[in-house]
Coordinates of C-alpha atoms and ligand atoms in Angstrom, one line a residue:
M910 CA 153.0 128.2 101.4
S911 CA 154.9 129.8 98.6
L912 CA 153.2 132.6 96.6
K913 CA 153.6 130.6 93.5
L914 CA 151.8 127.6 94.9
T915 CA 149.1 129.7 96.4
S916 CA 148.4 131.5 93.2
M917 CA 148.4 128.2 91.4
I918 CA 145.7 126.8 93.8
V919 CA 143.7 130.0 93.3
F920 CA 144.0 129.7 89.6
L921 CA 143.0 126.0 89.6
T922 CA 140.1 126.6 91.9
A923 CA 138.8 129.4 89.7
F924 CA 139.3 127.3 86.6
S925 CA 137.5 124.3 88.0
I926 CA 134.5 126.5 89.0
I927 CA 134.4 128.1 85.5
A928 CA 134.8 124.8 83.8
E929 CA 131.7 123.4 85.5
E930 CA 129.5 126.1 84.2
V931 CA 127.5 125.5 81.1
K932 CA 126.1 128.0 78.8
W933 CA 123.2 126.7 76.6
P934 CA 122.2 128.7 73.6
A935 CA 119.8 131.6 74.1
P936 CA 116.2 130.7 73.3
P937 CA 114.8 131.9 70.0
S938 CA 113.4 135.4 70.2
G939 CA 109.8 135.6 71.3
F940 CA 110.1 132.3 73.2
S941 CA 108.2 133.7 76.2
S942 CA 105.6 135.8 74.4
R943 CA 102.1 134.6 73.5
K944 CA 101.7 133.7 69.9
N945 CA 98.4 134.1 68.1
D946 CA 99.1 131.4 65.5
S947 CA 99.8 128.5 67.8
P948 CA 97.8 126.3 70.2
H949 CA 97.6 127.4 73.8
G950 CA 97.5 125.3 76.9
K951 CA 95.0 126.3 79.6
V952 CA 95.7 127.9 83.0
S953 CA 92.9 127.2 85.5
S954 CA 92.5 128.3 89.1
H955 CA 91.7 125.9 91.9
N956 CA 91.6 125.7 95.7
Y957 CA 92.6 122.7 97.7
V958 CA 92.4 122.0 101.4
A959 CA 95.7 122.3 103.4
T960 CA 95.1 119.6 106.1
Q961 CA 98.7 120.3 107.2
F962 CA 97.9 124.0 107.7
K963 CA 94.7 124.5 109.7
N964 CA 92.6 123.0 107.0
E965 CA 92.7 126.3 105.2
S966 CA 91.7 126.5 101.6
K967 CA 94.8 127.4 99.4
P968 CA 95.0 128.6 95.8
V969 CA 96.8 126.9 93.0
K970 CA 97.0 127.5 89.2
V971 CA 97.4 124.6 86.9
Y972 CA 98.6 124.8 83.3
T973 CA 97.4 121.9 81.2
P974 CA 99.2 121.5 77.8
P975 CA 97.5 121.9 74.3
N976 CA 95.4 118.8 73.6
Y977 CA 95.3 117.8 77.3
S978 CA 93.1 114.8 77.8
A979 CA 91.6 114.3 81.2
T980 CA 90.8 110.7 80.3
A981 CA 93.8 109.5 78.2
A982 CA 95.3 106.2 79.4
T983 CA 98.7 107.8 79.5
K984 CA 99.0 109.9 82.6
Y985 CA 100.8 113.1 82.3
P986 CA 104.1 114.0 84.1
V987 CA 103.8 116.9 86.5
L988 CA 106.1 119.9 87.2
Y989 CA 105.5 121.7 90.5
L990 CA 106.7 125.2 89.7
L991 CA 107.3 127.6 92.6
H992 CA 107.5 131.4 92.8
G993 CA 109.7 133.9 94.6
I994 CA 109.3 135.7 97.9
G995 CA 107.0 138.4 96.6
G996 CA 104.9 136.1 94.5
N997 CA 101.8 134.0 94.6
E998 CA 100.0 131.4 92.5
S999 CA 99.8 133.9 89.6
A1000 CA 103.4 135.1 89.7
W1001 CA 104.8 132.6 87.2
T1002 CA 102.2 133.7 84.6
S1003 CA 102.5 137.5 85.3
S1004 CA 105.0 139.4 87.4
E1005 CA 107.8 136.8 87.6
G1006 CA 107.6 134.9 84.3
N1007 CA 105.4 133.7 81.5
A1008 CA 105.4 130.0 82.1
D1009 CA 102.3 129.5 80.0
N1010 CA 103.8 131.2 77.0
V1011 CA 107.1 129.4 77.4
M1012 CA 105.4 126.0 77.6
D1013 CA 103.1 126.8 74.6
N1014 CA 106.1 127.8 72.5
L1015 CA 108.0 124.7 73.5
Y1016 CA 105.1 122.6 72.4
K1017 CA 104.7 124.5 69.1
D1018 CA 108.3 123.4 68.4
N1019 CA 107.8 119.9 69.8
K1020 CA 110.6 120.5 72.3
A1021 CA 109.0 119.2 75.5
V1022 CA 107.1 116.3 76.8
P1023 CA 103.4 117.2 77.5
M1024 CA 103.2 117.9 81.2
I1025 CA 100.9 119.5 83.7
V1026 CA 102.5 122.5 85.4
V1027 CA 101.3 123.2 88.9
M1028 CA 101.8 126.7 90.3
P1029 CA 100.7 126.9 93.9
H1030 CA 100.9 129.8 96.3
G1031 CA 104.0 128.5 98.1
G1032 CA 104.2 131.2 100.8
A1033 CA 100.7 131.3 102.3
F1034 CA 101.4 129.4 105.5
G1035 CA 101.6 131.9 108.2
T1036 CA 103.0 135.4 108.5
D1037 CA 106.7 135.0 109.3
M1038 CA 108.7 136.1 106.2
F1039 CA 110.6 132.8 105.8
D1040 CA 108.7 130.3 107.9
K1041 CA 105.6 130.7 105.7
F1042 CA 107.6 129.2 102.8
A1043 CA 109.1 126.5 104.9
K1044 CA 105.7 125.3 106.1
F1045 CA 104.7 124.6 102.5
E1046 CA 106.7 121.4 102.7
D1047 CA 104.1 119.2 104.4
V1048 CA 101.3 120.8 102.5
L1049 CA 103.0 120.1 99.2
I1050 CA 103.7 116.5 100.0
K1051 CA 100.6 115.5 101.9
D1052 CA 97.9 117.8 100.4
L1053 CA 98.8 119.3 97.0
I1054 CA 100.3 116.3 95.3
P1055 CA 97.4 114.0 96.2
Y1056 CA 95.0 116.8 95.2
I1057 CA 96.6 117.1 91.7
E1058 CA 96.8 113.3 91.2
K1059 CA 93.1 113.0 92.1
N1060 CA 91.8 115.9 90.1
F1061 CA 94.0 115.8 87.0
N1062 CA 95.2 113.0 84.7
A1063 CA 98.5 113.1 86.6
S1064 CA 100.9 110.3 86.9
P1065 CA 101.6 109.1 90.5
D1066 CA 105.0 107.7 89.4
S1067 CA 107.9 109.7 91.0
N1068 CA 109.8 109.4 87.7
M1069 CA 107.0 111.6 86.3
R1070 CA 107.3 114.3 89.0
A1071 CA 109.5 117.4 88.8
I1072 CA 110.0 120.3 91.1
A1073 CA 111.5 123.7 90.1
G1074 CA 111.2 127.2 91.2
L1075 CA 112.8 130.7 91.2
S1076 CA 114.6 132.4 94.0
M1077 CA 112.6 131.6 97.3
G1078 CA 110.8 128.9 95.3
A1079 CA 114.2 127.6 94.1
G1080 CA 115.2 127.4 97.8
Q1081 CA 112.0 125.4 98.5
T1082 CA 112.9 123.2 95.4
L1083 CA 116.3 122.4 96.8
N1084 CA 115.1 122.0 100.4
F1085 CA 112.2 119.7 99.5
G1086 CA 113.5 118.1 96.4
Y1087 CA 116.7 116.8 97.9
K1088 CA 115.0 115.8 101.1
Y1089 CA 112.6 113.6 99.2
P1090 CA 114.5 112.0 96.3
K1091 CA 111.7 109.4 96.0
V1092 CA 109.1 112.0 95.5
F1093 CA 110.7 114.4 93.0
T1094 CA 113.2 113.0 90.5
W1095 CA 113.8 116.1 88.2
I1096 CA 115.0 119.2 90.1
G1097 CA 115.4 122.7 88.8
A1098 CA 116.6 125.6 90.9
F1099 CA 116.5 129.0 89.2
S1100 CA 118.4 131.7 91.0
P1101 CA 118.2 129.9 94.4
A1102 CA 117.8 132.2 97.4
P1103 CA 120.8 132.7 99.7
N1104 CA 118.9 131.4 102.7
T1105 CA 118.6 127.9 101.1
T1106 CA 119.5 125.2 103.5
A1107 CA 123.0 123.8 102.9
A1108 CA 123.0 120.7 100.7
G1109 CA 124.9 118.7 103.4
T1110 CA 122.1 119.4 105.8
T1111 CA 119.2 118.7 103.5
I1112 CA 120.5 115.5 101.9
K1113 CA 120.2 112.7 104.4
D1114 CA 120.6 109.9 101.8
M1115 CA 123.1 110.7 99.1
A1116 CA 122.8 107.2 97.6
S1117 CA 119.1 107.7 97.1
V1118 CA 119.7 111.1 95.5
K1119 CA 122.2 109.5 93.1
A1120 CA 119.9 106.5 92.4
N1121 CA 116.7 108.4 91.8
I1122 CA 117.2 111.9 90.6
H1123 CA 117.3 112.1 86.8
L1124 CA 118.2 115.8 86.4
N1125 CA 120.0 118.2 88.8
Y1126 CA 119.7 121.6 87.2
L1127 CA 121.0 124.7 88.9
A1128 CA 121.1 128.1 87.2
A1129 CA 121.3 131.8 87.8
G1130 CA 122.3 135.0 85.9
T1131 CA 125.8 136.4 85.9
G1132 CA 124.5 140.0 86.3
S1133 CA 125.3 141.7 89.6
G1134 CA 121.7 141.5 90.6
D1135 CA 121.8 137.8 90.6
A1136 CA 125.3 137.3 92.0
G1137 CA 124.3 136.1 95.5
Y1138 CA 121.9 133.6 93.8
L1139 CA 124.5 132.4 91.4
N1140 CA 126.7 131.8 94.4
T1141 CA 124.0 129.8 96.1
A1142 CA 123.6 127.7 92.9
R1143 CA 127.4 127.2 92.7
T1144 CA 127.8 126.2 96.3
Y1145 CA 125.0 123.6 96.0
H1146 CA 126.3 122.4 92.7
N1147 CA 129.8 122.0 94.0
Y1148 CA 128.6 119.8 96.9
L1149 CA 126.6 117.6 94.5
N1150 CA 129.6 117.4 92.2
Q1151 CA 132.0 116.6 94.9
N1152 CA 129.7 113.8 96.0
G1153 CA 129.7 112.3 92.5
V1154 CA 126.1 113.2 91.5
K1155 CA 125.6 112.8 87.8
N1156 CA 123.2 114.5 85.4
L1157 CA 124.2 117.7 87.1
Y1158 CA 124.3 121.1 85.4
L1159 CA 125.2 124.6 86.5
L1160 CA 123.9 127.1 84.0
S1161 CA 124.7 130.7 83.9
E1162 CA 122.6 133.2 82.0
A1163 CA 125.0 135.8 80.7
G1164 CA 124.3 139.3 82.1
L1165 CA 120.9 138.5 83.4
N1166 CA 119.8 139.8 86.9
H1167 CA 117.1 138.8 89.3
E1168 CA 114.4 139.2 86.6
P1169 CA 111.7 137.4 84.7
E1170 CA 113.8 137.0 81.4
N1171 CA 116.3 135.0 83.5
W1172 CA 113.6 132.7 84.9
N1173 CA 111.8 132.3 81.6
R1174 CA 115.0 131.2 80.0
Q1175 CA 115.7 128.8 82.8
L1176 CA 112.2 127.3 82.6
Y1177 CA 112.7 127.0 78.8
N1178 CA 115.9 125.1 79.3
F1179 CA 114.7 122.9 82.2
A1180 CA 111.2 122.0 80.8
Q1181 CA 112.6 120.6 77.5
R1182 CA 114.9 118.3 79.4
A1183 CA 112.5 117.2 82.1
F1184 CA 110.9 113.7 81.7
Q1185 CA 112.9 113.0 78.6
G1186 CA 114.1 109.5 77.9
V1187 CA 113.7 107.8 81.2
S1188 CA 110.1 108.5 82.0
A1189 CA 108.9 104.9 81.3
I1190 CA 111.5 103.2 83.4
S1191 CA 110.6 102.3 86.9
Q1192 CA 113.1 103.6 89.5
S1193 CA 113.9 100.3 90.9
E1194 CA 115.1 99.0 87.7
S1195 CA 118.7 98.7 86.4
F1196 CA 118.8 100.1 82.9
K1197 CA 121.0 101.7 80.4
I1198 CA 120.3 104.1 77.6
V1199 CA 123.0 104.3 75.0
P1200 CA 123.2 106.3 71.8
I1201 CA 123.5 104.0 68.9
A1202 CA 123.7 106.6 66.3
K1203 CA 124.8 110.1 66.8
A1204 CA 124.4 112.6 64.0
T1205 CA 122.8 115.8 64.7
I1206 CA 120.8 116.2 67.8
S1207 CA 117.6 115.9 65.8
T1208 CA 118.4 112.5 64.4
Q1209 CA 119.8 110.9 67.5
K1210 CA 118.6 107.4 68.2
L1211 CA 118.6 105.7 71.5
L1212 CA 118.6 102.1 72.3
I1213 CA 116.9 101.4 75.5
S1214 CA 117.5 98.0 77.2
K1215 CA 117.6 96.4 80.5
N1216 CA 121.0 95.4 81.8
S1217 CA 120.0 91.8 82.7
G1218 CA 117.2 89.5 83.4
A1219 CA 114.6 87.8 81.3
D1220 CA 114.0 90.7 79.0
S1221 CA 117.5 92.0 78.7
K1222 CA 117.0 92.2 75.0
P1223 CA 116.5 95.8 73.8
W1224 CA 113.2 97.3 74.6
G1225 CA 113.2 99.2 71.5
V1226 CA 114.8 101.9 69.5
F1227 CA 113.4 105.4 69.8
I1228 CA 113.4 107.4 66.6
N1229 CA 112.5 110.9 67.1
Q1230 CA 109.9 112.8 65.2
T1231 CA 112.1 114.3 62.5
E1232 CA 112.3 110.8 61.0
N1233 CA 108.9 109.7 62.1
S1234 CA 106.8 112.8 61.5
S1235 CA 105.0 112.5 64.8
S1236 CA 106.1 111.7 68.3
K1237 CA 106.3 108.0 68.9
V1238 CA 104.3 106.4 71.7
F1239 CA 106.6 103.8 73.2
S1240 CA 104.9 101.0 75.0
L1241 CA 106.8 98.6 77.1
T1242 CA 105.3 95.1 77.1
G1243 CA 104.4 93.7 80.4
R1244 CA 104.7 97.0 82.2
T1245 CA 102.2 99.5 83.3
A1246 CA 104.2 102.4 82.1
I1247 CA 103.5 103.8 78.7
S1248 CA 105.4 106.9 77.8
T1249 CA 105.8 109.3 75.0
F1250 CA 109.4 109.8 74.0
R1251 CA 110.0 112.7 71.8
N1252 CA 112.7 115.0 70.8
L1253 CA 115.6 113.8 72.9
N1254 CA 117.7 116.9 73.0
Y1255 CA 120.8 115.2 74.3
S1256 CA 124.0 114.6 72.6
T1257 CA 124.7 112.2 75.5
P1258 CA 122.0 110.1 77.3
V1259 CA 120.3 111.9 80.1
N1260 CA 120.7 109.1 82.5
Q1261 CA 123.6 106.7 82.4
K1262 CA 122.5 104.7 85.4
Q1263 CA 124.0 101.2 84.9
Ligands
FER1523 C1 117.5 136.1 101.2 C2 116.5 135.2 101.3 C3 115.5 135.1 100.4 C4 117.6 136.9 100.0 C5 116.6 136.7 99.0 C6 115.6 135.8 99.2 C7 118.8 138.5 98.8 C8 114.5 135.6 98.2 C9 114.4 136.4 97.1 C10 113.3 136.2 96.1 O1 112.5 135.2 96.3 O2 113.2 136.9 95.1 O3 118.4 136.2 102.1 O4 118.6 137.7 100.0

């Protein structure tokens, strides 16, 4: 191959990788610190029985948002948020991040759908350094999810279930999330660990991934301390991209290393996009969400309609709270799903499934 052609291929490859990366604006200062003048969610500690691991009792912390109601008819979406290799159920609210503050501050600014954030100990299943994280898979699916749905006002709808995590927890997120696209439909991998299973091995049913997952979010810092993790995110992203997966983001946090500021930012970005816009729509349904007016992000309107069938007429127009002063509860006649749509932070629809 000529030198010219080789260098052109190198250039184009480099360009296409760079072109896929997105940089979202940095969060406002203080986004991860506890504010005295705003409502706080509650972090509570619980134990559940791991029938899939010797019937041992395992710890989990649960963040419920401000004004959480254990009895409200509208069940909450749930984010399962996983820690890194040195962490435990407390790590996301201490050594590895400030998930509770990040969520409180998002709610103060009305930037996220009210959700329950479940922070388990994801590496408490044996002694082997890596296997003890891998063994969490069955416990999560068969024990923890049912425990949360029984003991909290948590939706059992997979459209209302997200999984995200940092480093080793991001590896679990990818390994479990893409293996079970009918269990988790919003996926966020923050600085995924280099030992994450290759996407081509994990994903057995790419059609199901494409049909079900609403958000594929991969991110890492560009600092040297996060380089291996950014590489993992990039490799995973490229596989999904090459297979035509939509709603796919590769985020890079400029200059950040393997550190809490990085993961707080990634949570800030992910959490305000999770469960937005499609949460009331059952996964078996064909639908489209199209912008009918695009001004600033804060005045965007979306028309939600079914593609065909008896009620193919528009389900309704969502007008966000800037115009409406409070978030609008959007009820779909004849359906069990009732969902709160608020602050759709998209300049394009989150899901263009047709
Ligand atoms: C690796 C496997 C896991 C690795 C890092 C991790 C750097 C996890 C790190 C973390 O959870 O912070 O090979 O290499």
